Amino acid sequence: MTGGPLLGRVRELAELAARLSSARAGAGSTVLVEGAAGIGKTALAHALVAEARDAGLRTAWGACLEGEGAPPYRPWIQVLRALDGPGTVLDDPESGAGASRFRLFDRVVAALDATASDHGLLVVLDDLHQADVSSIRLLQHVAAAVPDTALLLLGTLRSWEPPHHPELARALGSVRRERDTLSVRLGGLSPNEVAALAERTLSEPPRPDLVRLVQERSEGNPLFALELLRLVDAGGEAVGALPGGVREVIGHRLDRLPEPTRLLLRQASVLGRECDPAVLGEVAGLDRERLPDVLAPAVEAGLFTGGADERDERPARFTHVLVRDVLAAELSTTSRRRLHARAAEALDAVDGPERIDALAHHLRESLPLGDAARALDVTRRAAERARRRFAYEQAAYQYERALALPAAAPHRAGLLLELARCRFRSGAVEAAWNDCCAAANLARADGDGEGLADAAVVLRGVTNSPLTSRVHALCREALTLLGNADPVRRARLLAQLAVTADPFAVGEAPDWGTRALRAAEATGDPDARFLALQARRTELTEGRHVLERLSLGERAVRLGREAGIDEYVAWGHAWRLDAFWELGRRVQIDAELAELSSLVDHMREPLWVWRLTMMRAVTEAHAGRFDRARELADEALAVGRRGGHESPDFFHLVFTSHVALQTGRDLETVTDAVGRYVATGPFLSRSWHAVMLLGAGRRQEAADLWRSLVPHLGEFPRWAPEWIVATTGHARMAAEFGDDEVGADLYGQLLPYADRQICANAHTPCGGPVALTLGVVAARADGPRAGEHLRAALASAEAMGSPPYAAQCRLETGRLLMDGEPRLAREFLAAALDTARHLGMAPLATEAAGLLARARERETDRLTPRENEVAALIAEGLSNRQIARRLRLSERTAENHVAHILTKLGFSSRSRIASWHTGRPE
């Protein structure tokens, strides 16, 4: 007997039951149950399913198939069909310009959430170590949403074994990092639990020596222990002769089957762990009536399930993959190929596009006996079907298999490019580039300019990457080889040249974008036109071109709407947002952000969600809501990593460094992180570190670094997007360290942009008005001009709704007025201090408090000793007559002293003098 409740796993089952209760209450989670083959992962999942059903929750089970031939998303399709029947969102994904993988994933989440919202839902995904990578990407997407649903997501996977696909390990690692995800590792059964298993399995009470030996041999592995016990029970195997490995045990048990049954199981092994009984019958040459009779002994022995009854519609299935593995190992190479060929013939007779992956697998495995050309054709069709379903990793896998086929040689370049496109869409950028290089090598050998051009434009938007310069070089080469033969490809190449140009290397602003736009407009091709708009916009980053960039953004929006391509529209809005931030147009910023938000909510592409979330973080930080800004930046980081963005960590560092300077929080930690980053970047990027060092109070380190940068400041290209940010930073450093000549030069460069904001783009922090920096620099030599700049900066900061920068403008104005008008300086500084304290801007608050104390001292210094005495007596509440008596003066003289104090301090009443004196530092 082997039935009954789950043995052992009391602690694990209790923990899972608690998670189930939490999910039912609306706090879902993800649990990954891991362990060796046969350790009881699936049995634990079945036990939890029983508990869930008893508690009134709905349940759904999806299984990943060991071996090849499964369609993408198979376990998820099983789950959704169990919940909603056939025709799920994965069976029939959206198509068209607006469709995307992440919109598809969102629809899956919505379907699961809708089901879970009634009474709770348990979803089990079994054998995730055999899943296709696209299914794991979907798992990660669902796991990210689970904490806000009434869903418990349980996955089982075999650990301590290398995954069948290298990307699978990385994808599973991403799942483990999702919030509210728990990993449960199963170990072996205890000796008492093995004894209980023996009592349940054997037909007579177990002997202690047998239990002890089974425990030692199996190390508590339930499957191994059970197979050993079954072996003993079936044939009275001598205790000392028990096999030492689970595969050997399974082999012994298979030896006891009738030869026709064992032959049939060997034939079934080529179909995978699970198969259609009808297909198995065709492969084995057995009709549907004969098949159950031959399978019956295996079913009775607990080695196989399903297929033993012709009325049974369930798939035929090995009870454990190790049974299938043992049988598959018994086949010779020739026999295995023949069986694969017969399986392909059987599948050919079965309708259904979902069979194409299995058909492609069997055709490939039948070679060289099978049809090589057909194997290639069907594999390519399987890849294309996976691509249409946004299963880019599975499509890439099929293209890889296609490339390995003998018939692939004439099609190799095209297959490599398709592989590269799928890999790029899946986020495997470096692997995609390697495929592009391989395709480019073939194109060079054939003198194929079109092929070389296609290889050069597969990777889109790859900037600030080690690959950028290599893509750029390939574009140059392709442009020469292509000549003027293909206007569309030429336009795309010119656009790619502009986008990948290194502003620190080209020497002067090139005109590739202009040429690309001219060529693309002539072709009318939407893709070429958009790439050319993008390229031209890249060339026009210099501040004097901001209005033209606005126009390009509007053109991209129109093009996207005409072509029905949301991404073009999104880019258009993003470019306009960049320009409006630079111009300081707050009303327009809010309008564009609202439009982009609506569009991104519809698109649900993770990189656009990342960009939009960063834009919102920037807006919050500009308004002084730093805690919310940091939350959004952290959220964006998680989205960017999950979506395969090439540098979300860099942008997060840029943002956190900005907030750290404003608030003082984590300033040392962030400063060191910036130092590590710039150490491997362009030399001039170290000015970022110098700014951070100064903000962290490490003045000497900042000064030393600044001195090393000064000789090279002129090398920073004005057409680089970061020019305005870097140059204002350099100007501030020059003022701080007294480099007046350098400061004057930088002042002249910045003056044409006095009415702008310090902003590289809308998803990186705004540094406030340029006029603020101009005022700081001018204050060293030209007080009146500095005052004009600071007044303009304050008006700009207030118009942009930025209390942090308004406070900074007031602080610098107070500093400027310190010597000439200390009373007015004190008012500005007091306002700056109030704002800084309210917003949590500790560095600004500290500086404002220090300056305010100095301003009060300066005011005191303006009064004579006698006037200070009079002010003190006014603060005591004495009248002029009482002051005169106390100081032995005439009443008229006392009145004159009071009048002088009012004039010097700019006050209009005695009460103001009293308040001023009371608030003076001791």
mmCIF file of C-alpha atoms in Angstrom, residues 495-756:
data_model
loop_
_atom_site.group_PDB
_atom_site.id
_atom_site.type_symbol
_atom_site.label_atom_id
_atom_site.label_comp_id
_atom_site.label_asym_id
_atom_site.label_seq_id
_atom_site.Cartn_x
_atom_site.Cartn_y
_atom_site.Cartn_z
ATOM 1 C CA ALA A 495 20.098 57.253 -38.525
ATOM 2 C CA GLN A 496 21.921 54.514 -36.627
ATOM 3 C CA LEU A 497 25.208 56.331 -37.219
ATOM 4 C CA ALA A 498 23.835 59.471 -35.597
ATOM 5 C CA VAL A 499 22.295 57.660 -32.640
ATOM 6 C CA THR A 500 25.470 55.679 -31.879
ATOM 7 C CA ALA A 501 27.945 58.519 -32.404
ATOM 8 C CA ASP A 502 30.198 59.196 -29.421
ATOM 9 C CA PRO A 503 30.080 62.959 -28.715
ATOM 10 C CA PHE A 504 33.494 62.699 -27.067
ATOM 11 C CA ALA A 505 35.062 61.155 -30.162
ATOM 12 C CA VAL A 506 33.561 62.652 -33.325
ATOM 13 C CA GLY A 507 35.344 65.995 -33.003
ATOM 14 C CA GLU A 508 32.433 68.067 -34.266
ATOM 15 C CA ALA A 509 28.685 67.629 -34.542
ATOM 16 C CA PRO A 510 28.084 65.418 -37.612
ATOM 17 C CA ASP A 511 25.158 65.734 -40.009
ATOM 18 C CA TRP A 512 24.171 62.071 -40.295
ATOM 19 C CA GLY A 513 20.765 62.780 -38.812
ATOM 20 C CA THR A 514 20.042 65.508 -41.363
ATOM 21 C CA ARG A 515 21.032 63.222 -44.217
ATOM 22 C CA ALA A 516 19.057 60.345 -42.719
ATOM 23 C CA LEU A 517 15.919 62.466 -42.387
ATOM 24 C CA ARG A 518 16.198 63.715 -45.949
ATOM 25 C CA ALA A 519 16.655 60.179 -47.264
ATOM 26 C CA ALA A 520 13.922 58.683 -45.080
ATOM 27 C CA GLU A 521 11.330 61.275 -46.024
ATOM 28 C CA ALA A 522 11.971 60.416 -49.669
ATOM 29 C CA THR A 523 11.301 56.704 -49.050
ATOM 30 C CA GLY A 524 8.107 57.154 -47.051
ATOM 31 C CA ASP A 525 9.040 54.104 -44.946
ATOM 32 C CA PRO A 526 7.669 54.710 -41.403
ATOM 33 C CA ASP A 527 10.473 52.840 -39.659
ATOM 34 C CA ALA A 528 13.166 54.684 -41.577
ATOM 35 C CA ARG A 529 11.410 58.010 -40.978
ATOM 36 C CA PHE A 530 11.199 57.448 -37.238
ATOM 37 C CA LEU A 531 14.823 56.324 -36.959
ATOM 38 C CA ALA A 532 15.826 59.444 -38.876
ATOM 39 C CA LEU A 533 13.775 61.677 -36.565
ATOM 40 C CA GLN A 534 15.470 59.992 -33.619
ATOM 41 C CA ALA A 535 18.868 60.518 -35.195
ATOM 42 C CA ARG A 536 18.213 64.168 -35.958
ATOM 43 C CA ARG A 537 16.994 64.739 -32.431
ATOM 44 C CA THR A 538 20.225 63.157 -31.140
ATOM 45 C CA GLU A 539 22.227 65.675 -33.162
ATOM 46 C CA LEU A 540 20.230 68.625 -31.836
ATOM 47 C CA THR A 541 20.901 68.215 -28.133
ATOM 48 C CA GLU A 542 22.678 71.571 -27.919
ATOM 49 C CA GLY A 543 20.536 74.143 -26.141
ATOM 50 C CA ARG A 544 20.147 76.472 -29.103
ATOM 51 C CA HIS A 545 18.173 73.773 -30.935
ATOM 52 C CA VAL A 546 15.521 73.230 -28.286
ATOM 53 C CA LEU A 547 12.629 74.554 -30.379
ATOM 54 C CA GLU A 548 13.583 72.304 -33.289
ATOM 55 C CA ARG A 549 13.616 69.364 -30.892
ATOM 56 C CA LEU A 550 10.085 70.285 -29.870
ATOM 57 C CA SER A 551 9.098 70.193 -33.517
ATOM 58 C CA LEU A 552 10.728 66.785 -34.015
ATOM 59 C CA GLY A 553 8.766 65.483 -31.059
ATOM 60 C CA GLU A 554 5.519 66.651 -32.613
ATOM 61 C CA ARG A 555 6.479 65.019 -35.914
ATOM 62 C CA ALA A 556 7.173 61.719 -34.133
ATOM 63 C CA VAL A 557 3.760 61.884 -32.447
ATOM 64 C CA ARG A 558 2.050 62.475 -35.801
ATOM 65 C CA LEU A 559 4.017 59.705 -37.497
ATOM 66 C CA GLY A 560 3.171 57.250 -34.733
ATOM 67 C CA ARG A 561 -0.520 58.042 -34.945
ATOM 68 C CA GLU A 562 -0.516 57.748 -38.735
ATOM 69 C CA ALA A 563 1.334 54.421 -38.650
ATOM 70 C CA GLY A 564 -0.536 53.116 -35.591
ATOM 71 C CA ILE A 565 2.730 52.614 -33.678
ATOM 72 C CA ASP A 566 2.466 53.633 -30.032
ATOM 73 C CA GLU A 567 6.205 53.587 -29.468
ATOM 74 C CA TYR A 568 6.756 56.415 -31.971
ATOM 75 C CA VAL A 569 4.091 58.453 -30.194
ATOM 76 C CA ALA A 570 5.716 57.762 -26.829
ATOM 77 C CA TRP A 571 9.110 58.888 -28.064
ATOM 78 C CA GLY A 572 7.556 62.066 -29.438
ATOM 79 C CA HIS A 573 6.070 62.933 -26.069
ATOM 80 C CA ALA A 574 9.357 62.085 -24.332
ATOM 81 C CA TRP A 575 11.310 64.422 -26.623
ATOM 82 C CA ARG A 576 8.822 67.203 -26.003
ATOM 83 C CA LEU A 577 9.077 66.632 -22.264
ATOM 84 C CA ASP A 578 12.869 66.908 -22.492
ATOM 85 C CA ALA A 579 12.502 70.260 -24.267
ATOM 86 C CA PHE A 580 9.838 71.647 -21.946
ATOM 87 C CA TRP A 581 11.952 70.777 -18.897
ATOM 88 C CA GLU A 582 14.869 72.628 -20.435
ATOM 89 C CA LEU A 583 12.650 75.636 -21.198
ATOM 90 C CA GLY A 584 11.071 75.578 -17.754
ATOM 91 C CA ARG A 585 7.479 75.298 -19.017
ATOM 92 C CA ARG A 586 5.719 73.662 -16.095
ATOM 93 C CA VAL A 587 2.186 73.725 -17.524
ATOM 94 C CA GLN A 588 3.345 72.020 -20.719
ATOM 95 C CA ILE A 589 5.395 69.500 -18.733
ATOM 96 C CA ASP A 590 2.306 68.423 -16.817
ATOM 97 C CA ALA A 591 0.231 68.183 -20.008
ATOM 98 C CA GLU A 592 2.807 66.075 -21.848
ATOM 99 C CA LEU A 593 3.348 63.864 -18.801
ATOM 100 C CA ALA A 594 -0.387 63.201 -18.597
ATOM 101 C CA GLU A 595 -0.493 62.226 -22.290
ATOM 102 C CA LEU A 596 2.520 59.965 -21.944
ATOM 103 C CA SER A 597 1.120 58.372 -18.781
ATOM 104 C CA SER A 598 -2.094 57.434 -20.554
ATOM 105 C CA LEU A 599 -0.155 55.974 -23.466
ATOM 106 C CA VAL A 600 2.268 53.976 -21.290
ATOM 107 C CA ASP A 601 -0.605 52.607 -19.217
ATOM 108 C CA HIS A 602 -1.966 51.262 -22.499
ATOM 109 C CA MET A 603 1.374 49.993 -23.847
ATOM 110 C CA ARG A 604 2.630 48.396 -20.604
ATOM 111 C CA GLU A 605 6.106 48.025 -22.101
ATOM 112 C CA PRO A 606 8.504 47.760 -19.138
ATOM 113 C CA LEU A 607 11.113 50.141 -20.524
ATOM 114 C CA TRP A 608 8.459 52.797 -20.997
ATOM 115 C CA VAL A 609 7.066 52.080 -17.545
ATOM 116 C CA TRP A 610 10.637 52.541 -16.273
ATOM 117 C CA ARG A 611 11.063 55.830 -18.149
ATOM 118 C CA LEU A 612 7.696 57.188 -17.023
ATOM 119 C CA THR A 613 8.330 56.208 -13.398
ATOM 120 C CA MET A 614 11.690 57.975 -13.493
ATOM 121 C CA MET A 615 9.998 61.075 -14.949
ATOM 122 C CA ARG A 616 7.515 61.045 -12.077
ATOM 123 C CA ALA A 617 10.368 60.661 -9.609
ATOM 124 C CA VAL A 618 12.075 63.702 -11.150
ATOM 125 C CA THR A 619 8.884 65.749 -10.812
ATOM 126 C CA GLU A 620 8.470 64.742 -7.160
ATOM 127 C CA ALA A 621 12.079 65.595 -6.335
ATOM 128 C CA HIS A 622 11.777 68.979 -8.056
ATOM 129 C CA ALA A 623 8.790 69.742 -5.845
ATOM 130 C CA GLY A 624 10.724 68.735 -2.728
ATOM 131 C CA ARG A 625 8.820 65.536 -2.032
ATOM 132 C CA PHE A 626 12.020 63.578 -1.630
ATOM 133 C CA ASP A 627 10.669 60.478 0.120
ATOM 134 C CA ARG A 628 8.104 59.877 -2.589
ATOM 135 C CA ALA A 629 10.719 60.616 -5.242
ATOM 136 C CA ARG A 630 13.058 57.998 -3.805
ATOM 137 C CA GLU A 631 10.222 55.439 -3.655
ATOM 138 C CA LEU A 632 9.483 56.020 -7.326
ATOM 139 C CA ALA A 633 13.159 55.785 -8.271
ATOM 140 C CA ASP A 634 13.450 52.456 -6.426
ATOM 141 C CA GLU A 635 10.303 51.237 -8.157
ATOM 142 C CA ALA A 636 11.771 52.273 -11.510
ATOM 143 C CA LEU A 637 14.990 50.409 -10.730
ATOM 144 C CA ALA A 638 13.049 47.190 -10.118
ATOM 145 C CA VAL A 639 11.029 47.669 -13.316
ATOM 146 C CA GLY A 640 14.159 48.440 -15.335
ATOM 147 C CA ARG A 641 16.016 45.393 -14.103
ATOM 148 C CA ARG A 642 13.001 43.170 -14.694
ATOM 149 C CA GLY A 643 12.496 44.569 -18.190
ATOM 150 C CA GLY A 644 16.112 44.186 -19.314
ATOM 151 C CA HIS A 645 17.002 47.887 -19.491
ATOM 152 C CA GLU A 646 20.693 48.215 -20.265
ATOM 153 C CA SER A 647 21.514 50.671 -17.459
ATOM 154 C CA PRO A 648 18.792 51.161 -14.836
ATOM 155 C CA ASP A 649 21.403 51.071 -12.073
ATOM 156 C CA PHE A 650 23.272 53.993 -13.616
ATOM 157 C CA PHE A 651 20.185 56.179 -13.828
ATOM 158 C CA HIS A 652 19.225 55.193 -10.297
ATOM 159 C CA LEU A 653 22.671 56.290 -9.125
ATOM 160 C CA VAL A 654 22.276 59.619 -10.937
ATOM 161 C CA PHE A 655 18.962 60.158 -9.203
ATOM 162 C CA THR A 656 20.041 59.055 -5.733
ATOM 163 C CA SER A 657 23.153 61.242 -5.928
ATOM 164 C CA HIS A 658 20.941 64.242 -6.665
ATOM 165 C CA VAL A 659 18.617 63.480 -3.731
ATOM 166 C CA ALA A 660 21.586 62.799 -1.441
ATOM 167 C CA LEU A 661 23.042 66.243 -2.188
ATOM 168 C CA GLN A 662 19.687 67.849 -1.463
ATOM 169 C CA THR A 663 18.841 65.940 1.714
ATOM 170 C CA GLY A 664 22.201 64.768 3.028
ATOM 171 C CA ARG A 665 20.879 61.218 3.427
ATOM 172 C CA ASP A 666 23.316 58.424 2.533
ATOM 173 C CA LEU A 667 25.647 61.081 1.154
ATOM 174 C CA GLU A 668 28.897 59.278 1.977
ATOM 175 C CA THR A 669 27.654 55.959 0.592
ATOM 176 C CA VAL A 670 26.376 57.500 -2.623
ATOM 177 C CA THR A 671 29.526 59.597 -3.051
ATOM 178 C CA ASP A 672 31.680 56.472 -2.895
ATOM 179 C CA ALA A 673 29.363 54.704 -5.362
ATOM 180 C CA VAL A 674 29.741 57.602 -7.807
ATOM 181 C CA GLY A 675 33.513 57.423 -7.380
ATOM 182 C CA ARG A 676 33.526 53.750 -8.285
ATOM 183 C CA TYR A 677 31.360 54.370 -11.322
ATOM 184 C CA VAL A 678 33.312 57.269 -12.838
ATOM 185 C CA ALA A 679 36.610 55.454 -12.321
ATOM 186 C CA THR A 680 35.757 53.342 -15.367
ATOM 187 C CA GLY A 681 34.078 56.099 -17.422
ATOM 188 C CA PRO A 682 35.307 59.093 -19.466
ATOM 189 C CA PHE A 683 37.823 61.226 -17.594
ATOM 190 C CA LEU A 684 35.601 64.299 -17.502
ATOM 191 C CA SER A 685 32.815 62.336 -15.837
ATOM 192 C CA ARG A 686 34.900 62.636 -12.665
ATOM 193 C CA SER A 687 33.562 66.154 -12.216
ATOM 194 C CA TRP A 688 30.389 64.412 -10.999
ATOM 195 C CA HIS A 689 32.468 62.808 -8.266
ATOM 196 C CA ALA A 690 34.072 66.157 -7.419
ATOM 197 C CA VAL A 691 30.631 67.700 -6.891
ATOM 198 C CA MET A 692 29.659 64.793 -4.635
ATOM 199 C CA LEU A 693 32.897 65.032 -2.622
ATOM 200 C CA LEU A 694 32.290 68.730 -2.021
ATOM 201 C CA GLY A 695 28.702 68.052 -0.950
ATOM 202 C CA ALA A 696 29.933 65.367 1.448
ATOM 203 C CA GLY A 697 32.345 67.847 3.094
ATOM 204 C CA ARG A 698 35.474 66.231 1.650
ATOM 205 C CA ARG A 699 36.730 69.552 0.372
ATOM 206 C CA GLN A 700 40.399 68.711 -0.115
ATOM 207 C CA GLU A 701 39.599 65.593 -2.146
ATOM 208 C CA ALA A 702 37.196 67.634 -4.254
ATOM 209 C CA ALA A 703 39.808 70.363 -4.765
ATOM 210 C CA ASP A 704 42.485 67.884 -5.849
ATOM 211 C CA LEU A 705 40.140 66.266 -8.333
ATOM 212 C CA TRP A 706 38.999 69.651 -9.628
ATOM 213 C CA ARG A 707 42.580 70.736 -10.332
ATOM 214 C CA SER A 708 43.104 67.640 -12.473
ATOM 215 C CA LEU A 709 39.967 68.405 -14.466
ATOM 216 C CA VAL A 710 40.473 72.111 -15.159
ATOM 217 C CA PRO A 711 42.956 71.722 -18.086
ATOM 218 C CA HIS A 712 40.460 69.534 -19.932
ATOM 219 C CA LEU A 713 37.179 71.393 -19.454
ATOM 220 C CA GLY A 714 37.226 72.742 -23.000
ATOM 221 C CA GLU A 715 37.159 69.198 -24.367
ATOM 222 C CA PHE A 716 33.596 68.568 -23.214
ATOM 223 C CA PRO A 717 31.511 68.628 -26.432
ATOM 224 C CA ARG A 718 28.698 71.163 -26.436
ATOM 225 C CA TRP A 719 26.411 68.797 -28.346
ATOM 226 C CA ALA A 720 26.570 66.156 -25.630
ATOM 227 C CA PRO A 721 23.254 65.864 -23.739
ATOM 228 C CA GLU A 722 25.081 66.283 -20.431
ATOM 229 C CA TRP A 723 26.821 69.533 -21.460
ATOM 230 C CA ILE A 724 24.508 71.900 -19.580
ATOM 231 C CA VAL A 725 24.624 69.711 -16.450
ATOM 232 C CA ALA A 726 28.403 69.339 -16.559
ATOM 233 C CA THR A 727 29.138 72.982 -17.367
ATOM 234 C CA THR A 728 26.975 74.383 -14.572
ATOM 235 C CA GLY A 729 28.689 71.933 -12.228
ATOM 236 C CA HIS A 730 32.093 73.114 -13.442
ATOM 237 C CA ALA A 731 31.073 76.747 -12.953
ATOM 238 C CA ARG A 732 29.974 76.070 -9.369
ATOM 239 C CA MET A 733 33.295 74.336 -8.662
ATOM 240 C CA ALA A 734 35.221 77.269 -10.150
ATOM 241 C CA ALA A 735 33.357 79.678 -7.859
ATOM 242 C CA GLU A 736 33.856 77.426 -4.837
ATOM 243 C CA PHE A 737 37.633 77.136 -5.344
ATOM 244 C CA GLY A 738 38.220 80.735 -6.466
ATOM 245 C CA ASP A 739 39.143 79.959 -10.089
ATOM 246 C CA ASP A 740 37.805 83.298 -11.335
ATOM 247 C CA GLU A 741 39.336 83.066 -14.813
ATOM 248 C CA VAL A 742 37.826 79.622 -15.388
ATOM 249 C CA GLY A 743 34.576 80.813 -13.864
ATOM 250 C CA ALA A 744 34.413 83.815 -16.183
ATOM 251 C CA ASP A 745 34.890 81.590 -19.238
ATOM 252 C CA LEU A 746 32.177 79.166 -18.104
ATOM 253 C CA TYR A 747 29.913 82.096 -17.264
ATOM 254 C CA GLY A 748 30.203 83.298 -20.851
ATOM 255 C CA GLN A 749 29.356 79.835 -22.194
ATOM 256 C CA LEU A 750 26.282 79.565 -19.980
ATOM 257 C CA LEU A 751 24.962 83.113 -20.392
ATOM 258 C CA PRO A 752 22.996 82.380 -23.635
ATOM 259 C CA TYR A 753 21.004 79.827 -21.623
ATOM 260 C CA ALA A 754 20.244 82.084 -18.668
ATOM 261 C CA ASP A 755 16.497 81.448 -19.003
ATOM 262 C CA ARG A 756 16.841 77.623 -19.113
#
